[in-house]
mmCIF file of C-alpha atoms and ligand atoms in Angstrom:
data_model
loop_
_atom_site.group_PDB
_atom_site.id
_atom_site.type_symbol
_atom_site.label_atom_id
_atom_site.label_comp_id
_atom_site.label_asym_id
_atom_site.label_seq_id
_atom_site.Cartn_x
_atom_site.Cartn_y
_atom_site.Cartn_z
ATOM 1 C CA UNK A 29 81.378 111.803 106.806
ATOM 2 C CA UNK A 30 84.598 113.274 105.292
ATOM 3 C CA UNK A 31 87.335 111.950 103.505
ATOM 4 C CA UNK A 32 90.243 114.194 101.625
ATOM 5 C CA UNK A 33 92.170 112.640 99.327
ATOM 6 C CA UNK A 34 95.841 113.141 98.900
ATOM 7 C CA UNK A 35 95.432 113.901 95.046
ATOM 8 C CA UNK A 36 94.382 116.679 92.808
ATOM 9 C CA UNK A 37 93.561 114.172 90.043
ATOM 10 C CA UNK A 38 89.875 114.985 89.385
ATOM 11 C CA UNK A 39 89.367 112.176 88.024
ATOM 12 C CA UNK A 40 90.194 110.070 91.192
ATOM 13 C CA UNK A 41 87.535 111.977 93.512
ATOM 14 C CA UNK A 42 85.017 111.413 90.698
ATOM 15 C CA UNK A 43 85.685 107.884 90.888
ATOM 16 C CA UNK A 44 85.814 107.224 94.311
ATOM 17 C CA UNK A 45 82.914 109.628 95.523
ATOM 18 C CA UNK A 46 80.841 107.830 92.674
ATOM 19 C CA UNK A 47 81.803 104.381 94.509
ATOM 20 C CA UNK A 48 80.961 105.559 98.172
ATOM 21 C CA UNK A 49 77.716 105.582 100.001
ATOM 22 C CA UNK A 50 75.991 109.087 99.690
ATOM 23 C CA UNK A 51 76.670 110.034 103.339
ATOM 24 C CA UNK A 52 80.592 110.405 102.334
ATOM 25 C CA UNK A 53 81.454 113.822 100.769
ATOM 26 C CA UNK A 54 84.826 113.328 98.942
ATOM 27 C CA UNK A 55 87.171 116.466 98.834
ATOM 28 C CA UNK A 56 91.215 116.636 97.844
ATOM 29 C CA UNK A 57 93.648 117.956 100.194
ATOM 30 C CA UNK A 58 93.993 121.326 98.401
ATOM 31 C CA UNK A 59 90.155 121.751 98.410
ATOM 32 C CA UNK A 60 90.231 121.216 102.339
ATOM 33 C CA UNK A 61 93.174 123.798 102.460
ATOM 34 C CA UNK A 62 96.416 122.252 102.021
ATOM 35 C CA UNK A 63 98.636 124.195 100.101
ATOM 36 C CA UNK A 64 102.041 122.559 100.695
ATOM 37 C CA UNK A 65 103.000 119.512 99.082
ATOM 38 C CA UNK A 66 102.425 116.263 100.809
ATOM 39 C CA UNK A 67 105.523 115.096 102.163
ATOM 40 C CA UNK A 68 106.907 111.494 100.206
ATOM 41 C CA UNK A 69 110.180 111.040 102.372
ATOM 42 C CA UNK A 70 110.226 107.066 102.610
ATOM 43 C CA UNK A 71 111.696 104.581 100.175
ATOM 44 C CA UNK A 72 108.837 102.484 99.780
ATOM 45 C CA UNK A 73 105.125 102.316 98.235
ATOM 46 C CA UNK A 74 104.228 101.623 101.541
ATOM 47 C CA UNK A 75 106.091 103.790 104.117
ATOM 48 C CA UNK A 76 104.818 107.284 101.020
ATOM 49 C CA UNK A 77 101.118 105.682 101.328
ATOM 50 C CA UNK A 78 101.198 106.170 105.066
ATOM 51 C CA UNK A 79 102.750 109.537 105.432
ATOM 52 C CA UNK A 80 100.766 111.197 103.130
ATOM 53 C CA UNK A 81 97.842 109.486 104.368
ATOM 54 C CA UNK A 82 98.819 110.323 108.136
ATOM 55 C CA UNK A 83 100.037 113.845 107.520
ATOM 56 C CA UNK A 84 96.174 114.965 106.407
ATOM 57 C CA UNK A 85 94.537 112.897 109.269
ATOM 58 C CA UNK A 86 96.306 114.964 111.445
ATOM 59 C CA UNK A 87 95.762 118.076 110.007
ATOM 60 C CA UNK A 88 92.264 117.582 109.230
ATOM 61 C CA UNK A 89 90.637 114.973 111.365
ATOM 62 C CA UNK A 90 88.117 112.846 110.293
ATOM 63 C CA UNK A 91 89.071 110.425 107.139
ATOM 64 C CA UNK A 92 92.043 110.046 104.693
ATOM 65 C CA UNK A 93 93.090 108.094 102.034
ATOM 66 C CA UNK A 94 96.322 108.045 99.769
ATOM 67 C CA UNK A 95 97.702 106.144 97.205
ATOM 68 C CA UNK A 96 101.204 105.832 95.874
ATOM 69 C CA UNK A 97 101.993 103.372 93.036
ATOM 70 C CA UNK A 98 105.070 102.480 90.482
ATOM 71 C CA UNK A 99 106.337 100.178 88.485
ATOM 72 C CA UNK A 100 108.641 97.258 89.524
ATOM 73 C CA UNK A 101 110.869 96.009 86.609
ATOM 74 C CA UNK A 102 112.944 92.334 87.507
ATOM 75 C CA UNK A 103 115.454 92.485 85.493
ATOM 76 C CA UNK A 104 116.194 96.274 87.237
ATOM 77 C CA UNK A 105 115.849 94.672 90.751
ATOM 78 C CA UNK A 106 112.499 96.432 91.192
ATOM 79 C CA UNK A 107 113.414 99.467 89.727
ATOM 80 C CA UNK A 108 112.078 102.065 89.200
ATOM 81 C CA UNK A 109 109.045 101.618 91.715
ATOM 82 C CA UNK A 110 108.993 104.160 94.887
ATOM 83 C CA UNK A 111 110.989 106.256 91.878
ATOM 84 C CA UNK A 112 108.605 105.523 88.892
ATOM 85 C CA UNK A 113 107.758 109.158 88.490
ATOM 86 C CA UNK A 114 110.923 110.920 88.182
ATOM 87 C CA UNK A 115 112.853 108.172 86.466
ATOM 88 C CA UNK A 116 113.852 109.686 83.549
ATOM 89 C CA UNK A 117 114.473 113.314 85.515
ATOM 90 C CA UNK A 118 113.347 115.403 88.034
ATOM 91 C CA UNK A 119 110.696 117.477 85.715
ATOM 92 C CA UNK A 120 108.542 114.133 86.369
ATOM 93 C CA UNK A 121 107.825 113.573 82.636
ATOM 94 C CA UNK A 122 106.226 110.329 81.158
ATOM 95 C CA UNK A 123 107.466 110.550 77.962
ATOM 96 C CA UNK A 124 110.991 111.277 79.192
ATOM 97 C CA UNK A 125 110.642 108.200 81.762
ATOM 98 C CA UNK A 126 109.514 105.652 79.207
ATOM 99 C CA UNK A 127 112.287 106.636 77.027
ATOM 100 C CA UNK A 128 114.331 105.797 80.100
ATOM 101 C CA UNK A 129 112.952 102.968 80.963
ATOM 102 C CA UNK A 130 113.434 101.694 77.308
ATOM 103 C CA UNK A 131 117.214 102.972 77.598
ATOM 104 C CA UNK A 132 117.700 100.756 80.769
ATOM 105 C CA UNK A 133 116.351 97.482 79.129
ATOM 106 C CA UNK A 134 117.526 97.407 75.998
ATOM 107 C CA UNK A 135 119.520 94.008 74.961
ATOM 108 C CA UNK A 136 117.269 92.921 78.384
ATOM 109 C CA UNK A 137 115.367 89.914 77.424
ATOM 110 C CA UNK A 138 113.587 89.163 81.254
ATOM 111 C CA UNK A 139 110.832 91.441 80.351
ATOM 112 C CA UNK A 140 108.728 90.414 83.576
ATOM 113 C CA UNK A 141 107.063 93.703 85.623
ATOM 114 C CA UNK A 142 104.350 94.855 87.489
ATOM 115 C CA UNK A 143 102.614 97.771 88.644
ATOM 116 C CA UNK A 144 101.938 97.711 92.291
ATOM 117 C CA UNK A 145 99.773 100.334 94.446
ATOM 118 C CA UNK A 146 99.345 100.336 97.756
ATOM 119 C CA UNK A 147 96.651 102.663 99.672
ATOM 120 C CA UNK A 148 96.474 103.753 102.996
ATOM 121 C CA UNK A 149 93.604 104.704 105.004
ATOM 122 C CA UNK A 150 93.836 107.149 107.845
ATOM 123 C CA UNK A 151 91.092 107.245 110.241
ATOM 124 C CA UNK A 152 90.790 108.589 113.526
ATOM 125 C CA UNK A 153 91.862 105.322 115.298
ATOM 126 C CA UNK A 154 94.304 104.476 112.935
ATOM 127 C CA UNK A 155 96.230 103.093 109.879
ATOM 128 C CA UNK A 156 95.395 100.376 107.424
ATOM 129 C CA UNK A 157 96.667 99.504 103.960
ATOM 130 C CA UNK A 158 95.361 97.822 100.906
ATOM 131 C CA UNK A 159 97.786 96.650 98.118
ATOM 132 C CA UNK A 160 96.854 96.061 94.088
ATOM 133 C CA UNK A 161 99.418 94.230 91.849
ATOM 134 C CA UNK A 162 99.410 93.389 88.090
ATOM 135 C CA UNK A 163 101.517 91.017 86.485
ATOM 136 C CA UNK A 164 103.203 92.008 82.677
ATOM 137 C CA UNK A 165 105.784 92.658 80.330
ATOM 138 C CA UNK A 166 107.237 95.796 79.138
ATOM 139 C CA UNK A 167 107.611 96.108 75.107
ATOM 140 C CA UNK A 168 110.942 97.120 73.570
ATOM 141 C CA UNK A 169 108.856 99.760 71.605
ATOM 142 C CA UNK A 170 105.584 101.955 72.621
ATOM 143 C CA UNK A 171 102.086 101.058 71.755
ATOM 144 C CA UNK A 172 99.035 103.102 72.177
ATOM 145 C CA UNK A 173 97.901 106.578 72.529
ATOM 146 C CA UNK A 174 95.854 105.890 75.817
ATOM 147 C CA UNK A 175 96.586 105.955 79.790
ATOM 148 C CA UNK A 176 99.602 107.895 81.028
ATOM 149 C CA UNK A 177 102.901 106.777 82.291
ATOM 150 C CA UNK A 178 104.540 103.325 81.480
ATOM 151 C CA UNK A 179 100.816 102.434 80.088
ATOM 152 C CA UNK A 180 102.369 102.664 76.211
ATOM 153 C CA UNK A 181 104.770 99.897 77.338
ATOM 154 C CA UNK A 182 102.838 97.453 79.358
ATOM 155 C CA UNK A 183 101.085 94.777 78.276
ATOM 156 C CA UNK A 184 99.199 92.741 81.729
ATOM 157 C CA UNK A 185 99.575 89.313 81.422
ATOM 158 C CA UNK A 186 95.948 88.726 82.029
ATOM 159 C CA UNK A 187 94.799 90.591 78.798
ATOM 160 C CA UNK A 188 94.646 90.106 75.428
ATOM 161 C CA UNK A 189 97.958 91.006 74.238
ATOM 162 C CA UNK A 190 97.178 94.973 74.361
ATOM 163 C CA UNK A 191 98.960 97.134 75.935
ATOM 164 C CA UNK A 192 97.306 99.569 78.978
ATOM 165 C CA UNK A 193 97.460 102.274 76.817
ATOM 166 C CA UNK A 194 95.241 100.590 74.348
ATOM 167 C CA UNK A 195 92.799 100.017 76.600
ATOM 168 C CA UNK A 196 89.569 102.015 77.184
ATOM 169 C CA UNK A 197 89.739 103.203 80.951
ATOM 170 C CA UNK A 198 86.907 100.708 82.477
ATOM 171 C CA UNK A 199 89.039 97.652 80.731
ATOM 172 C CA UNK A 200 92.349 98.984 82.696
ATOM 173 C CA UNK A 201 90.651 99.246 86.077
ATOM 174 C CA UNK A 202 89.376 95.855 86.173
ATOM 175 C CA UNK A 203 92.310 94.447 85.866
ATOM 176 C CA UNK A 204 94.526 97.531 87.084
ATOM 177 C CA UNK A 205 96.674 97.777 90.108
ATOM 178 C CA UNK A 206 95.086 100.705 91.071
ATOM 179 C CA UNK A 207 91.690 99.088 90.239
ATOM 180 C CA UNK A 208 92.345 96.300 92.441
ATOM 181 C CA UNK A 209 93.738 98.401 95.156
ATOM 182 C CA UNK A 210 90.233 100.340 95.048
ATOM 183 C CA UNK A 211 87.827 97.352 95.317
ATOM 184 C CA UNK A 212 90.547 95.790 98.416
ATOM 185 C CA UNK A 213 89.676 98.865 100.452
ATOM 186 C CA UNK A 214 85.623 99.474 99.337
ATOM 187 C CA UNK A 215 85.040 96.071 100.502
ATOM 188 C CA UNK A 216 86.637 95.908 103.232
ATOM 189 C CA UNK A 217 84.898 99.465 103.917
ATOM 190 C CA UNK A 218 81.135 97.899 102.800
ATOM 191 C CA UNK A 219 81.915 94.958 105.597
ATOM 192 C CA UNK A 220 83.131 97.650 107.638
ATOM 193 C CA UNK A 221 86.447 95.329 108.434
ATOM 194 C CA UNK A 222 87.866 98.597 109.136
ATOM 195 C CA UNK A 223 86.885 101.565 111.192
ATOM 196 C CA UNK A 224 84.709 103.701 109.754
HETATM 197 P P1 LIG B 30 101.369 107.610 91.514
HETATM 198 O O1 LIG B 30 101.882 107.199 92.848
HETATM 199 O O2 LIG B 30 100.006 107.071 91.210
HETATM 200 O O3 LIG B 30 101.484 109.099 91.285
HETATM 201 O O4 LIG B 30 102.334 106.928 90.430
HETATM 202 C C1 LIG B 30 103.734 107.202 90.365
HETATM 203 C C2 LIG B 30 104.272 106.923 88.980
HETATM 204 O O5 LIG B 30 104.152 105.533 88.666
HETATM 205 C C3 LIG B 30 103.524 107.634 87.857
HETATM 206 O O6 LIG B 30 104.074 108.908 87.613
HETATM 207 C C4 LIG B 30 103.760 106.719 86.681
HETATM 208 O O7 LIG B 30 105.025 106.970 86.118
HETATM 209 C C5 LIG B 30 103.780 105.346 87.315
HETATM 210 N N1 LIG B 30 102.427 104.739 87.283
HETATM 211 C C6 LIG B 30 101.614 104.548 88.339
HETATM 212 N N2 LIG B 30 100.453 103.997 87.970
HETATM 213 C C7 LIG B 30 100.540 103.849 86.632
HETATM 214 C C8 LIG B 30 99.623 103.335 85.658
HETATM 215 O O8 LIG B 30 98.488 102.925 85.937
HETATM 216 N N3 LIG B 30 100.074 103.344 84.391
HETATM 217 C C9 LIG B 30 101.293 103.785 84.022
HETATM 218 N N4 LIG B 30 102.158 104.293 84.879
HETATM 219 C C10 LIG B 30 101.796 104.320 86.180
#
């Protein structure tokens, strides 16, 4: 069976082929011939999850799954989540966006955030979602040389004090919002909850 994924992060199909049973080949959408970019019109995790995830089922047939994530600040009303990636600028940079972020809390003492991720699967009789959160606080200065994004600036409130980016990768996922995501949708594809 086939599923594309709507990323070209390597490291994503790795992990997620490496997780399914051997009968699933894993491919991204530009291996399975989409060029474009996938569109991201809506103004939610949600409503991006689904289009993306919709946009290669119909293309392709078969199985798709997309994730779209960011980072939900409360003292910013939720911001910058469906905008995480481009906060600091269109050119998408991380370094730029934490710098932003940093800008936009300073003399902010409600530090309380969290990364959310929501997933949507696309099969070929329909649509179903899977959502990851993690609870934190974001530092008033970077720590860590690890992860990518806000990682340098959140510490989970489940941990140890450390912020994502001083984590090694497995420590992140278990307790990432990504991570949890993940194991919401492989179980509910092992109990095969949803169509498969
Ligand atoms: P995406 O939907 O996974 O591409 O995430 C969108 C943006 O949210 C990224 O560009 C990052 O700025 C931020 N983000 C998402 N997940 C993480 C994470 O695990 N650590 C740090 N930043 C993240």
């Amino acid at each position: 069976m086939k599923l594309v994924l709507a990323t070209q992060n390597p490291n994503k199909v790795k992990e997620i082929q490496a997780a399914l049973p051997a009968e699933w080949s894993v491919t991204t959408a530009r291996d399975a011939g989409i060029t474009e970019e996938l569109p991201e019109t809506g103004t939610t995790l949600d409503a991006n999850a689904r289009e993306k995830a919709a946009y290669l089922q119909t293309k392709l047939g078969g199985f798709a799954l997309s994730d779209d994530s960011g980072l939900e600040v409360d003292a910013l009303e939720g911001a910058p989540g469906v905008y995480s990636a481009r906060f600091g600028g269109p050119e998408k940079d991380d370094a730029v966006n934490r710098a932003a972020l940093l800008h936009a809390m300073e003399g902010v003492t409600n530090r309380t955030a969290r990364f959310r991720t929501v997933i949507a699967w696309a099969t070929p009789t329909g649509m179903t979602t899977f959502e990851g959160e993690v609870e934190g606080i974001i530092l008033e200065s970077e720590r860590g040389e690890g992860g990518f994004g806000y990682d340098a600036l959140f510490v989970p409130e489940d941990g140890d004090g450390r912020t994502f980016a001083e984590m090694a990768l497995e420590e992140k996922k278990a307790m990432s919002h990504r991570g949890r995501a993940l194991r919401a949708w492989m179980a509910a594809l092992d109990g095969e909850i949803i169509p498969r």
